[in-house]
PDB file of C-alpha atoms in Angstrom:
ATOM      1  CA  MET A   1     100.030  79.482 100.328  1.00  0.00           C
ATOM      2  CA  GLU A   2     101.931  81.862 102.583  1.00  0.00           C
ATOM      3  CA  ARG A   3     103.373  83.872  99.700  1.00  0.00           C
ATOM      4  CA  LEU A   4      99.938  84.086  98.071  1.00  0.00           C
ATOM      5  CA  LEU A   5      98.331  85.453 101.240  1.00  0.00           C
ATOM      6  CA  LEU A   6     101.205  87.799 102.078  1.00  0.00           C
ATOM      7  CA  SER A   7     101.171  89.209  98.535  1.00  0.00           C
ATOM      8  CA  ARG A   8      97.510  90.175  99.072  1.00  0.00           C
ATOM      9  CA  ILE A   9      97.938  91.419 102.639  1.00  0.00           C
ATOM     10  CA  PHE A  10     100.812  93.645 101.464  1.00  0.00           C
ATOM     11  CA  ASP A  11     102.076  94.969  98.172  1.00  0.00           C
ATOM     12  CA  ALA A  12     104.777  92.582  96.980  1.00  0.00           C
ATOM     13  CA  GLU A  13     107.817  92.785  94.709  1.00  0.00           C
ATOM     14  CA  ARG A  14     110.556  90.334  93.819  1.00  0.00           C
ATOM     15  CA  ASP A  15     113.833  91.283  95.463  1.00  0.00           C
ATOM     16  CA  GLY A  16     116.550  89.180  93.878  1.00  0.00           C
ATOM     17  CA  GLU A  17     115.967  85.647  95.153  1.00  0.00           C
ATOM     18  CA  GLY A  18     113.351  86.720  97.682  1.00  0.00           C
ATOM     19  CA  TRP A  19     110.305  88.885  98.150  1.00  0.00           C
ATOM     20  CA  TYR A  20     109.814  92.394  99.500  1.00  0.00           C
ATOM     21  CA  PHE A  21     106.462  93.026 101.207  1.00  0.00           C
ATOM     22  CA  PHE A  22     105.393  96.589 101.911  1.00  0.00           C
ATOM     23  CA  SER A  23     102.368  98.812 102.298  1.00  0.00           C
ATOM     24  CA  GLU A  24     101.846 102.543 102.212  1.00  0.00           C
ATOM     25  CA  VAL A  25      98.617 102.411 104.204  1.00  0.00           C
ATOM     26  CA  GLY A  26      98.970  99.269 106.326  1.00  0.00           C
ATOM     27  CA  PRO A  27      98.300  95.555 105.932  1.00  0.00           C
ATOM     28  CA  THR A  28      94.947  94.474 104.506  1.00  0.00           C
ATOM     29  CA  ASP A  29      92.827  92.173 106.664  1.00  0.00           C
ATOM     30  CA  MET A  30      90.094  91.407 104.089  1.00  0.00           C
ATOM     31  CA  ILE A  31      91.417  89.849 100.889  1.00  0.00           C
ATOM     32  CA  THR A  32      89.727  88.345  97.850  1.00  0.00           C
ATOM     33  CA  LEU A  33      91.306  85.513  95.860  1.00  0.00           C
ATOM     34  CA  GLU A  34      90.261  83.351  92.947  1.00  0.00           C
ATOM     35  CA  ARG A  35      89.079  80.024  94.332  1.00  0.00           C
ATOM     36  CA  ALA A  36      91.132  78.047  91.780  1.00  0.00           C
ATOM     37  CA  LYS A  37      94.371  79.854  92.730  1.00  0.00           C
ATOM     38  CA  LEU A  38      93.616  79.419  96.412  1.00  0.00           C
ATOM     39  CA  GLU A  39      92.917  75.695  96.101  1.00  0.00           C
ATOM     40  CA  ALA A  40      96.009  75.172  93.900  1.00  0.00           C
ATOM     41  CA  ALA A  41      98.218  76.978  96.437  1.00  0.00           C
ATOM     42  CA  LEU A  42      96.708  74.923  99.257  1.00  0.00           C
ATOM     43  CA  ALA A  43      97.378  71.667  97.393  1.00  0.00           C
ATOM     44  CA  ALA A  44     100.957  72.709  96.579  1.00  0.00           C
ATOM     45  CA  SER A  45     101.809  73.886 100.099  1.00  0.00           C
ATOM     46  CA  PRO A  46     104.208  71.659 101.981  1.00  0.00           C
ATOM     47  CA  MET A  47     102.984  70.747 105.440  1.00  0.00           C
ATOM     48  CA  ALA A  48      99.612  72.273 104.545  1.00  0.00           C
ATOM     49  CA  GLY A  49      97.989  71.356 107.836  1.00  0.00           C
ATOM     50  CA  SER A  50     100.696  72.683 110.114  1.00  0.00           C
ATOM     51  CA  ASN A  51     100.865  76.382 109.316  1.00  0.00           C
ATOM     52  CA  VAL A  52      98.643  79.348 110.004  1.00  0.00           C
ATOM     53  CA  ALA A  53      98.059  80.308 106.360  1.00  0.00           C
ATOM     54  CA  SER A  54      96.801  76.881 105.309  1.00  0.00           C
ATOM     55  CA  SER A  55      94.749  76.480 108.475  1.00  0.00           C
ATOM     56  CA  ILE A  56      92.966  79.788 107.815  1.00  0.00           C
ATOM     57  CA  VAL A  57      92.157  78.798 104.242  1.00  0.00           C
ATOM     58  CA  ARG A  58      91.007  75.281 105.123  1.00  0.00           C
ATOM     59  CA  GLU A  59      88.779  76.638 107.887  1.00  0.00           C
ATOM     60  CA  HIS A  60      87.236  79.216 105.574  1.00  0.00           C
ATOM     61  CA  LEU A  61      86.590  76.734 102.777  1.00  0.00           C
ATOM     62  CA  ALA A  62      85.003  74.302 105.250  1.00  0.00           C
ATOM     63  CA  LYS A  63      82.547  76.980 106.428  1.00  0.00           C
ATOM     64  CA  ARG A  64      80.851  77.119 103.028  1.00  0.00           C
ATOM     65  CA  ALA A  65      77.277  75.992 103.450  1.00  0.00           C
ATOM     66  CA  ALA A  66      76.578  72.405 102.396  1.00  0.00           C
ATOM     67  CA  GLY A  67      75.063  72.253  98.938  1.00  0.00           C
ATOM     68  CA  GLU A  68      76.025  75.847  98.147  1.00  0.00           C
ATOM     69  CA  PRO A  69      77.760  76.069  94.761  1.00  0.00           C
ATOM     70  CA  PRO A  70      81.372  77.227  95.054  1.00  0.00           C
ATOM     71  CA  SER A  71      81.869  80.858  94.068  1.00  0.00           C
ATOM     72  CA  HIS A  72      84.582  81.998  91.664  1.00  0.00           C
ATOM     73  CA  ASP A  73      86.154  84.281  94.274  1.00  0.00           C
ATOM     74  CA  VAL A  74      86.800  83.658  97.945  1.00  0.00           C
ATOM     75  CA  GLU A  75      86.883  86.463 100.486  1.00  0.00           C
ATOM     76  CA  LEU A  76      89.116  85.784 103.475  1.00  0.00           C
ATOM     77  CA  ASP A  77      88.659  87.649 106.731  1.00  0.00           C
ATOM     78  CA  LEU A  78      92.038  87.874 108.445  1.00  0.00           C
ATOM     79  CA  THR A  79      90.863  90.008 111.359  1.00  0.00           C
ATOM     80  CA  THR A  80      91.039  87.020 113.708  1.00  0.00           C
ATOM     81  CA  THR A  81      94.729  86.450 113.056  1.00  0.00           C
ATOM     82  CA  SER A  82      97.705  88.523 111.991  1.00  0.00           C
ATOM     83  CA  TRP A  83     100.299  88.497 109.254  1.00  0.00           C
ATOM     84  CA  GLU A  84     102.948  88.176 111.994  1.00  0.00           C
ATOM     85  CA  PHE A  85     101.858  84.580 112.639  1.00  0.00           C
ATOM     86  CA  ILE A  86     102.340  83.724 108.956  1.00  0.00           C
ATOM     87  CA  ILE A  87     105.844  85.234 109.039  1.00  0.00           C
ATOM     88  CA  GLN A  88     106.641  83.373 112.279  1.00  0.00           C
ATOM     89  CA  ASP A  89     105.790  80.056 110.576  1.00  0.00           C
ATOM     90  CA  ILE A  90     108.207  80.875 107.744  1.00  0.00           C
ATOM     91  CA  VAL A  91     111.018  81.804 110.155  1.00  0.00           C
ATOM     92  CA  ARG A  92     110.348  78.725 112.317  1.00  0.00           C
ATOM     93  CA  ARG A  93     110.737  76.358 109.327  1.00  0.00           C
ATOM     94  CA  SER A  94     113.720  78.055 107.724  1.00  0.00           C
ATOM     95  CA  PRO A  95     117.147  76.512 108.366  1.00  0.00           C
ATOM     96  CA  THR A  96     118.894  79.794 107.432  1.00  0.00           C
ATOM     97  CA  LEU A  97     116.487  82.599 108.346  1.00  0.00           C
ATOM     98  CA  GLU A  98     116.918  83.619 111.964  1.00  0.00           C
ATOM     99  CA  CYS A  99     114.681  86.667 112.099  1.00  0.00           C
ATOM    100  CA  VAL A 100     112.580  89.083 110.098  1.00  0.00           C
ATOM    101  CA  SER A 101     112.411  92.798 110.744  1.00  0.00           C
ATOM    102  CA  ALA A 102     109.195  94.726 110.304  1.00  0.00           C
ATOM    103  CA  VAL A 103     109.574  98.475 110.143  1.00  0.00           C
ATOM    104  CA  SER A 104     106.686 100.873 110.398  1.00  0.00           C
ATOM    105  CA  SER A 105     106.450 104.616 110.584  1.00  0.00           C
ATOM    106  CA  PHE A 106     103.603 106.856 111.587  1.00  0.00           C
ATOM    107  CA  ALA A 107     104.595 110.224 110.255  1.00  0.00           C
ATOM    108  CA  CYS A 108     102.941 113.059 108.427  1.00  0.00           C
ATOM    109  CA  SER A 109     104.103 116.294 106.876  1.00  0.00           C
ATOM    110  CA  ARG A 110     101.728 118.438 108.936  1.00  0.00           C
ATOM    111  CA  MET A 111      99.850 117.908 112.154  1.00  0.00           C
ATOM    112  CA  ARG A 112      96.122 118.410 111.851  1.00  0.00           C
ATOM    113  CA  ALA A 113      94.036 120.181 114.468  1.00  0.00           C
ATOM    114  CA  THR A 114      91.683 117.965 116.428  1.00  0.00           C
ATOM    115  CA  VAL A 115      88.243 119.371 116.985  1.00  0.00           C
ATOM    116  CA  LEU A 116      86.126 118.062 119.832  1.00  0.00           C
ATOM    117  CA  ALA A 117      82.481 119.022 120.010  1.00  0.00           C
ATOM    118  CA  ALA A 118      80.487 118.821 123.192  1.00  0.00           C
ATOM    119  CA  ARG A 119      76.844 119.457 123.713  1.00  0.00           C
ATOM    120  CA  SER A 120      74.892 120.005 126.885  1.00  0.00           C
ATOM    121  CA  LEU A 121      72.163 117.529 127.726  1.00  0.00           C
TER     122      LEU A 121
END
């Protein structure tokens, strides 16, 4: 479940035995997934009830109105949580992983002028 969500929050590539998550514009907080893939990942997740990723998905699926037919795609709003909590769960469970580093840069090739307009009332 965690890898599925993280691979939609970020761009993802295999890196040897692991995964490399990155983004040129920043993490995504609204993601869309196929319901079947989401439910399969939830069922296959170990300790599904005790991690942030599974809790978010279970909560979202439970909010579907009673009697409403399930849609093919599910849109998850991750604005109420953060990818850092998903990563923290992974680090907390890992017997060998002690930390994860997140690197970000806010740089541009040219500063842009800021224009402020004021008007008298």
